[in-house]
Amino acid sequence: MRPRLRDLGIEIGALPTGRHNAITDVAGVLVGHATVVRDEPTVARTGVTVVVPRSGDSWTEAVFGGWHNFSGNGEMTGIPWIEETGLLDSPIAITTTHQVGLVRDALVKLAVEQGGVDAFHLPVVAETWDGWLSDADSFPLTEEDVRTAFASAVDGPVTEGAVGGGTGMICHEFKGGIGTSSRVVESKSGIHTVGVLVQANYGRRDDLRLDGWPLGRLIDKDEVPSAWDEPPNGGSIIVIAATDAPLIPIQCQRLAKRVTVGLGRVGGYGHDSSGDIFLAFSTGNRLAPGGDPWKVDVMPMSDMDGLFHAVADATEESIINALCAAETMTGQKGRTAHAFPVERVRELIGAR
Amino acid sequence: MRPRLRDLGIEIGALPTGRHNAITDVAGVLVGHATVVRDEPTVARTGVTVVVPRSGDSWTEAVFGGWHNFSGNGEMTGIPWIEETGLLDSPIAITTTHQVGLVRDALVKLAVEQGGVDAFHLPVVAETWDGWLSDADSFPLTEEDVRTAFASAVDGPVTEGAVGGGTGMICHEFKGGIGTSSRVVESKSGIHTVGVLVQANYGRRDDLRLDGWPLGRLIDKDEVPSAWDEPPNGGSIIVIAATDAPLIPIQCQRLAKRVTVGLGRVGGYGHDSSGDIFLAFSTGNRLAPGGDPWKVDVMPMSDMDGLFHAVADATEESIINALCAAETMTGQKGRTAHAFPVERVRELIGAR
Amino acid sequence: MRPRLRDLGIEIGALPTGRHNAITDVAGVLVGHATVVRDEPTVARTGVTVVVPRSGDSWTEAVFGGWHNFSGNGEMTGIPWIEETGLLDSPIAITTTHQVGLVRDALVKLAVEQGGVDAFHLPVVAETWDGWLSDADSFPLTEEDVRTAFASAVDGPVTEGAVGGGTGMICHEFKGGIGTSSRVVESKSGIHTVGVLVQANYGRRDDLRLDGWPLGRLIDKDEVPSAWDEPPNGGSIIVIAATDAPLIPIQCQRLAKRVTVGLGRVGGYGHDSSGDIFLAFSTGNRLAPGGDPWKVDVMPMSDMDGLFHAVADATEESIINALCAAETMTGQKGRTAHAFPVERVRELIGAR
Amino acid sequence: MRPRLRDLGIEIGALPTGRHNAITDVAGVLVGHATVVRDEPTVARTGVTVVVPRSGDSWTEAVFGGWHNFSGNGEMTGIPWIEETGLLDSPIAITTTHQVGLVRDALVKLAVEQGGVDAFHLPVVAETWDGWLSDADSFPLTEEDVRTAFASAVDGPVTEGAVGGGTGMICHEFKGGIGTSSRVVESKSGIHTVGVLVQANYGRRDDLRLDGWPLGRLIDKDEVPSAWDEPPNGGSIIVIAATDAPLIPIQCQRLAKRVTVGLGRVGGYGHDSSGDIFLAFSTGNRLAPGGDPWKVDVMPMSDMDGLFHAVADATEESIINALCAAETMTGQKGRTAHAFPVERVRELIGAR
């Protein structure tokens, strides 16, 4: 069992975490993975991660959400509707670039089959590119993988690292993948939780920082080889932020924008080739699309600062958690993405 | 007393109007004008129009709002905050291009003096350019004019035509200015009013349509000379839309975007030189910025179609009302903007 | 052979059309359709339309583009990258809502196979919903259909009506589908063409206007039954605008926004259930993504007014052309969408 | 003479600076200040800073620009036009919140007087709030101050700290103000400079970091009192980024967005009360608004990564430079904003 960042003695920010230090600390949020690792007929190191915004009613009631496009070399379906109305009425999936479409249509099928959706559905599916380790051009994912990820969605601890959509990902030239973290925030509006989940596949090693400390430069590439033999051209990060604070869409957009702070502090710059796309949603209100006028709770704008700290800090920690959890993986063409050397990092931390 | 569009026998759309067919039909909305027409020391044909979103509490409680930038060759202050939070916490003013700043700071002073605002304030002031009739480069407006407009803000019928901010404006090559209209909409969410006020200073005569009918081409320039001796280069239109339907900011943005439909039907194209900027707000909720968690009423998205028709239709009618009301005006350099020939139009309508 | 709008004696606006009055009048733009009409194993009235921005080099060189989200209840993939950089480097496809994903991944495959794309690709695929006539929940489209549409893309006249992505669509309660039109514009920057292609699936009959004339109200539902037995809940329109005027991305966004004017004049309001999403691109510059510094021709902003008229007028005419071309179609559950009664319309026009 | 950050032995990032480590390292960019410090008739600690994008032709030729609204509790005029066309055709001014209007209209006057502008002008004026030290409600700035700032604009070294618009500002609870920095970047497109100027008035001390190192927490408030006796409610930061890399507007927007990374690394979170608004412009092309078709040089998107590092790093350094330069200031009501203790910081750095 590999340590998480906190097991190395480093805490990001001053706010406490939720129970599992995971996006699932926001009540009702579920996470499921389908991990596809096989060498035949093609080398696949890929998968799907599904985040369900609200257990129980996810097909029939919407939550409010908002997105931010920090660096747009990526894909997230479902954007026009979220941008127009701030309604998120589907499970969210994160996967590999080439098969966003398969995953998206599979979610539509699930909506038709399970949700009693009788017209149309505009699911949110985002991606980062795993084609360095995985033979992405063989299109290895199937609809069944999406069903598996959805069916396995649960609350409680979230498996991190090279799982689900994060299976084949690379981050700061180490093995990357899925990471998560959460924060508990108190304000005049009460006590709320912010949870973050990332699919981390971006960045240069030299830019990597742990709580501000420029660790990346201290890990020599002779010691731990870089996953890249050349400058990365497929880096990206998808960040999903959830909160039970009652936010309206414009506030979800605010929250999504502040993800940038956490990413920037770890070492993200929004490179040209990077699709750094963030989605935030609030479980604080359930909206029945065709029903009676809505009565909505809203946190006043001036109470939001704690949420902004929380989302930045939890993003930072989620990325490092993804690094900590992911083990060394060898994929197609003999390529190896080496794990973040957690024991060496522990030593370096001790010697600071 | 010049007729309004309805007095000519033309109604736009199927929805009924409010009592005054004016933005003030939305309860609590007030409108005031300061009109500056003088020939010494410089030729001034200018002014300020103030729209107060909520009588009584406009300094201490905000309403939700949203904007749309259809054609950005213009100015509206206050945009970053409205874009970020959707809170509109100031009176709105519309004036002449060169003196947006004077009007904006004057509203800050009013906030300091009357509102007990102890920190800062980001008022919304928009403009169109009256420098064809008015010697705009002499900066004729004063802070006192802003105070006059604010102090005169009332509900009930709204004076239209060459008044307030619309004093020196030109529209479809006729004399333009301020116009207003309203609609009453019924939906599952109840009965609501949408009111629109425009400061109309844009457009070519050949493009002018009355309820789709290409009237502009029928009014010969020998008969009624064009206000322009050359293609217009300062045209713009500001549209303020108000409703008592309880909308959150993202819905106000939706409403503001649909203004485009009404403008397009009259003959607006969003020309390069045109600042066609729209602001919509909802009086349906009062938000106390620093207070308790908000309880907010929200009209479900699927109930909004009536509002979309209402705002498009009321925009269309407001523009024509501005034309109908404005009388011929002579300004600087002997330039004359001729009135829209309402009696000739009545004949043409009869002969259709 | 059904008439187009011009064959009925109505011309929209003052600008001349291009040779074919089609989007393909913009040199290099190709259009292909795959039309899927069958009753077994499920009732399919669906398809795919592909627009290739530049024949010859579409896989290796990008063009500039920009989008506008007028009413977001729809899907268009590829948005984050277009929003970030304004680079359009893929064929565009328009199809049915439920199978956007299939079409999107199929374009990725084509990019891999034909284009020598070695990393990733973010194609643009948009949709409207054909599930009233077609059994959309049976997911009838296949990857092969996408290949067919792409392989059949040609210049010259474009087949309109119930073809390609427009096969199962409904517009203003008549049978809708694909329509196209073009305009030629002269400015100080030279002579340029603007072409538009729509997939029209929106609107109420009572709102339909022909060049401003409220024709829709004149066609009784006893005479020509409505396609809807209840208020439409799946309406949408996708508009693709192309020009050879050399525009940078921000200018393509300007052009896309002005599509709203044409749509509004025909009778579109951007209803809540409508995904009215517009994409504009310029073939005036070819951009080699990884190459030397770009030398780019740019039309000055002040020369763009002609393009704005052109795109509004061509959008208006494209929608009516879609109506004119589409023949009555019966689909699932015995439902029939009746053709726009062009001969009756001809009579009504004559009797105006 | 107080040291700048580099004099303390800390360099941000790996890129070299320009000659003066200032925004004026971008050829043609000028900076001027008017500093207003007086105690009668009211206590004024305020001013104006002017950034001229291109010496010589700033009234007659535009440059391309773009903005980003990271946290919108602030004002920047001129946004609709920059958002619509990406043309920046005015000097930029930064000042105090309450008098944005005065400064804005004064720039219009200068345009009329000096620039031969015969119609209208939409200048860019941004602000942060100095009302803790300065009696902002007395509206102390005059048009003459704006003229002074503009007339004093020069290239070469830029005065930093409590000068110009930064006079009364507070940053991370120390005295703040104006800071600047630059970077030189090499790419396949050649060698380019990125320069940044900030007006820094935001942030909590505990969040302040120097190159990632959490210095703020090490400076006890008993040792150096906080400028705030309560949580800040007026914090904001305006960032102006200039480059001679030839960028089109959408690329300027990209650059502006990456400013967030630098701000986040120093300790900015985009608090609710913070107006964190960024403007980037490129001097790489001069655009004559009414002239011939433009020939524009454009850096390919894939060459931009160096610029992204440069703007983030120079933003980070500019903020710390503002802190380093600003001396302790006492203002109204006996309030004192204490200087960042550079010698104590030097010791702390040495003892790391």
PDB file of C-alpha atoms in Angstrom, chain C residues 64-65 81-87 188-190 248-251 253-254 257-258 288-303 308, chain D residues 64-65 81-87 188-190 248-251 253-254 257-258 288-303 308:
ATOM      1  CA  PHE C  64      -9.455  29.678 -37.897  1.00  0.00           C
ATOM      2  CA  GLY C  65     -12.893  29.315 -36.378  1.00  0.00           C
ATOM      3  CA  TRP C  81      -9.973  23.914 -28.115  1.00  0.00           C
ATOM      4  CA  ILE C  82     -11.831  26.197 -30.498  1.00  0.00           C
ATOM      5  CA  GLU C  83     -12.548  28.537 -27.625  1.00  0.00           C
ATOM      6  CA  GLU C  84      -8.909  28.483 -26.531  1.00  0.00           C
ATOM      7  CA  THR C  85      -7.124  28.835 -29.840  1.00  0.00           C
ATOM      8  CA  GLY C  86      -9.643  29.319 -32.601  1.00  0.00           C
ATOM      9  CA  LEU C  87      -8.100  26.462 -34.566  1.00  0.00           C
ATOM     10  CA  LYS C 188     -12.511  47.515 -49.236  1.00  0.00           C
ATOM     11  CA  SER C 189     -10.854  44.188 -48.515  1.00  0.00           C
ATOM     12  CA  GLY C 190     -12.095  42.682 -51.788  1.00  0.00           C
ATOM     13  CA  ILE C 248      -8.907  35.540 -37.208  1.00  0.00           C
ATOM     14  CA  PRO C 249     -10.725  33.568 -34.512  1.00  0.00           C
ATOM     15  CA  ILE C 250     -12.239  36.554 -32.730  1.00  0.00           C
ATOM     16  CA  GLN C 251     -13.758  37.599 -36.044  1.00  0.00           C
ATOM     17  CA  GLN C 253     -16.824  34.461 -33.214  1.00  0.00           C
ATOM     18  CA  ARG C 254     -18.287  37.768 -34.369  1.00  0.00           C
ATOM     19  CA  LYS C 257     -22.893  35.604 -33.175  1.00  0.00           C
ATOM     20  CA  ARG C 258     -24.588  37.379 -36.105  1.00  0.00           C
ATOM     21  CA  ALA C 288       0.368  24.560 -40.178  1.00  0.00           C
ATOM     22  CA  PRO C 289       0.208  23.739 -36.464  1.00  0.00           C
ATOM     23  CA  GLY C 290       3.831  22.899 -35.794  1.00  0.00           C
ATOM     24  CA  GLY C 291       5.541  25.015 -38.376  1.00  0.00           C
ATOM     25  CA  ASP C 292       7.088  28.388 -38.998  1.00  0.00           C
ATOM     26  CA  PRO C 293       5.677  31.642 -37.684  1.00  0.00           C
ATOM     27  CA  TRP C 294       2.403  32.309 -39.427  1.00  0.00           C
ATOM     28  CA  LYS C 295       1.819  35.091 -41.902  1.00  0.00           C
ATOM     29  CA  VAL C 296      -1.858  35.787 -41.701  1.00  0.00           C
ATOM     30  CA  ASP C 297      -4.142  37.976 -43.778  1.00  0.00           C
ATOM     31  CA  VAL C 298      -6.793  39.734 -41.758  1.00  0.00           C
ATOM     32  CA  MET C 299      -9.797  41.704 -42.906  1.00  0.00           C
ATOM     33  CA  PRO C 300      -9.906  44.921 -40.865  1.00  0.00           C
ATOM     34  CA  MET C 301     -12.778  44.956 -38.361  1.00  0.00           C
ATOM     35  CA  SER C 302     -14.392  47.909 -40.085  1.00  0.00           C
ATOM     36  CA  ASP C 303     -14.765  45.925 -43.308  1.00  0.00           C
ATOM     37  CA  PHE C 308     -22.593  40.318 -40.970  1.00  0.00           C
TER      38      PHE C 308
ATOM     39  CA  PHE D  64      -4.128  43.216 -30.226  1.00  0.00           C
ATOM     40  CA  GLY D  65      -5.138  42.456 -26.668  1.00  0.00           C
ATOM     41  CA  TRP D  81     -14.733  46.156 -27.353  1.00  0.00           C
ATOM     42  CA  ILE D  82     -11.667  44.182 -26.357  1.00  0.00           C
ATOM     43  CA  GLU D  83     -13.823  41.109 -25.937  1.00  0.00           C
ATOM     44  CA  GLU D  84     -15.443  41.675 -29.333  1.00  0.00           C
ATOM     45  CA  THR D  85     -12.449  42.525 -31.469  1.00  0.00           C
ATOM     46  CA  GLY D  86      -9.286  42.225 -29.432  1.00  0.00           C
ATOM     47  CA  LEU D  87      -8.242  45.736 -30.416  1.00  0.00           C
ATOM     48  CA  LYS D 188      11.095  28.445 -32.733  1.00  0.00           C
ATOM     49  CA  SER D 189       9.437  31.779 -33.454  1.00  0.00           C
ATOM     50  CA  GLY D 190      12.449  33.733 -32.207  1.00  0.00           C
ATOM     51  CA  ILE D 248      -3.633  37.604 -32.122  1.00  0.00           C
ATOM     52  CA  PRO D 249      -6.386  38.433 -29.615  1.00  0.00           C
ATOM     53  CA  ILE D 250      -7.231  34.851 -28.699  1.00  0.00           C
ATOM     54  CA  GLN D 251      -3.562  34.357 -27.818  1.00  0.00           C
ATOM     55  CA  GLN D 253      -6.506  35.978 -23.820  1.00  0.00           C
ATOM     56  CA  ARG D 254      -4.454  32.803 -23.330  1.00  0.00           C
ATOM     57  CA  LYS D 257      -5.366  33.574 -18.243  1.00  0.00           C
ATOM     58  CA  ARG D 258      -1.895  32.246 -17.328  1.00  0.00           C
ATOM     59  CA  ALA D 288      -4.529  50.723 -38.672  1.00  0.00           C
ATOM     60  CA  PRO D 289      -8.267  50.551 -37.951  1.00  0.00           C
ATOM     61  CA  GLY D 290      -9.640  51.948 -41.191  1.00  0.00           C
ATOM     62  CA  GLY D 291      -6.958  50.946 -43.598  1.00  0.00           C
ATOM     63  CA  ASP D 292      -5.880  48.246 -45.979  1.00  0.00           C
ATOM     64  CA  PRO D 293      -6.226  44.539 -45.279  1.00  0.00           C
ATOM     65  CA  TRP D 294      -3.896  43.648 -42.468  1.00  0.00           C
ATOM     66  CA  LYS D 295      -0.831  41.486 -42.801  1.00  0.00           C
ATOM     67  CA  VAL D 296      -0.308  39.990 -39.412  1.00  0.00           C
ATOM     68  CA  ASP D 297       2.518  37.941 -37.939  1.00  0.00           C
ATOM     69  CA  VAL D 298       1.337  35.210 -35.624  1.00  0.00           C
ATOM     70  CA  MET D 299       3.332  32.985 -33.316  1.00  0.00           C
ATOM     71  CA  PRO D 300       2.056  29.415 -33.793  1.00  0.00           C
ATOM     72  CA  MET D 301       0.081  28.167 -30.792  1.00  0.00           C
ATOM     73  CA  SER D 302       2.640  25.444 -30.132  1.00  0.00           C
ATOM     74  CA  ASP D 303       5.381  28.028 -29.594  1.00  0.00           C
ATOM     75  CA  PHE D 308       3.120  31.089 -20.451  1.00  0.00           C
TER      76      PHE D 308
END
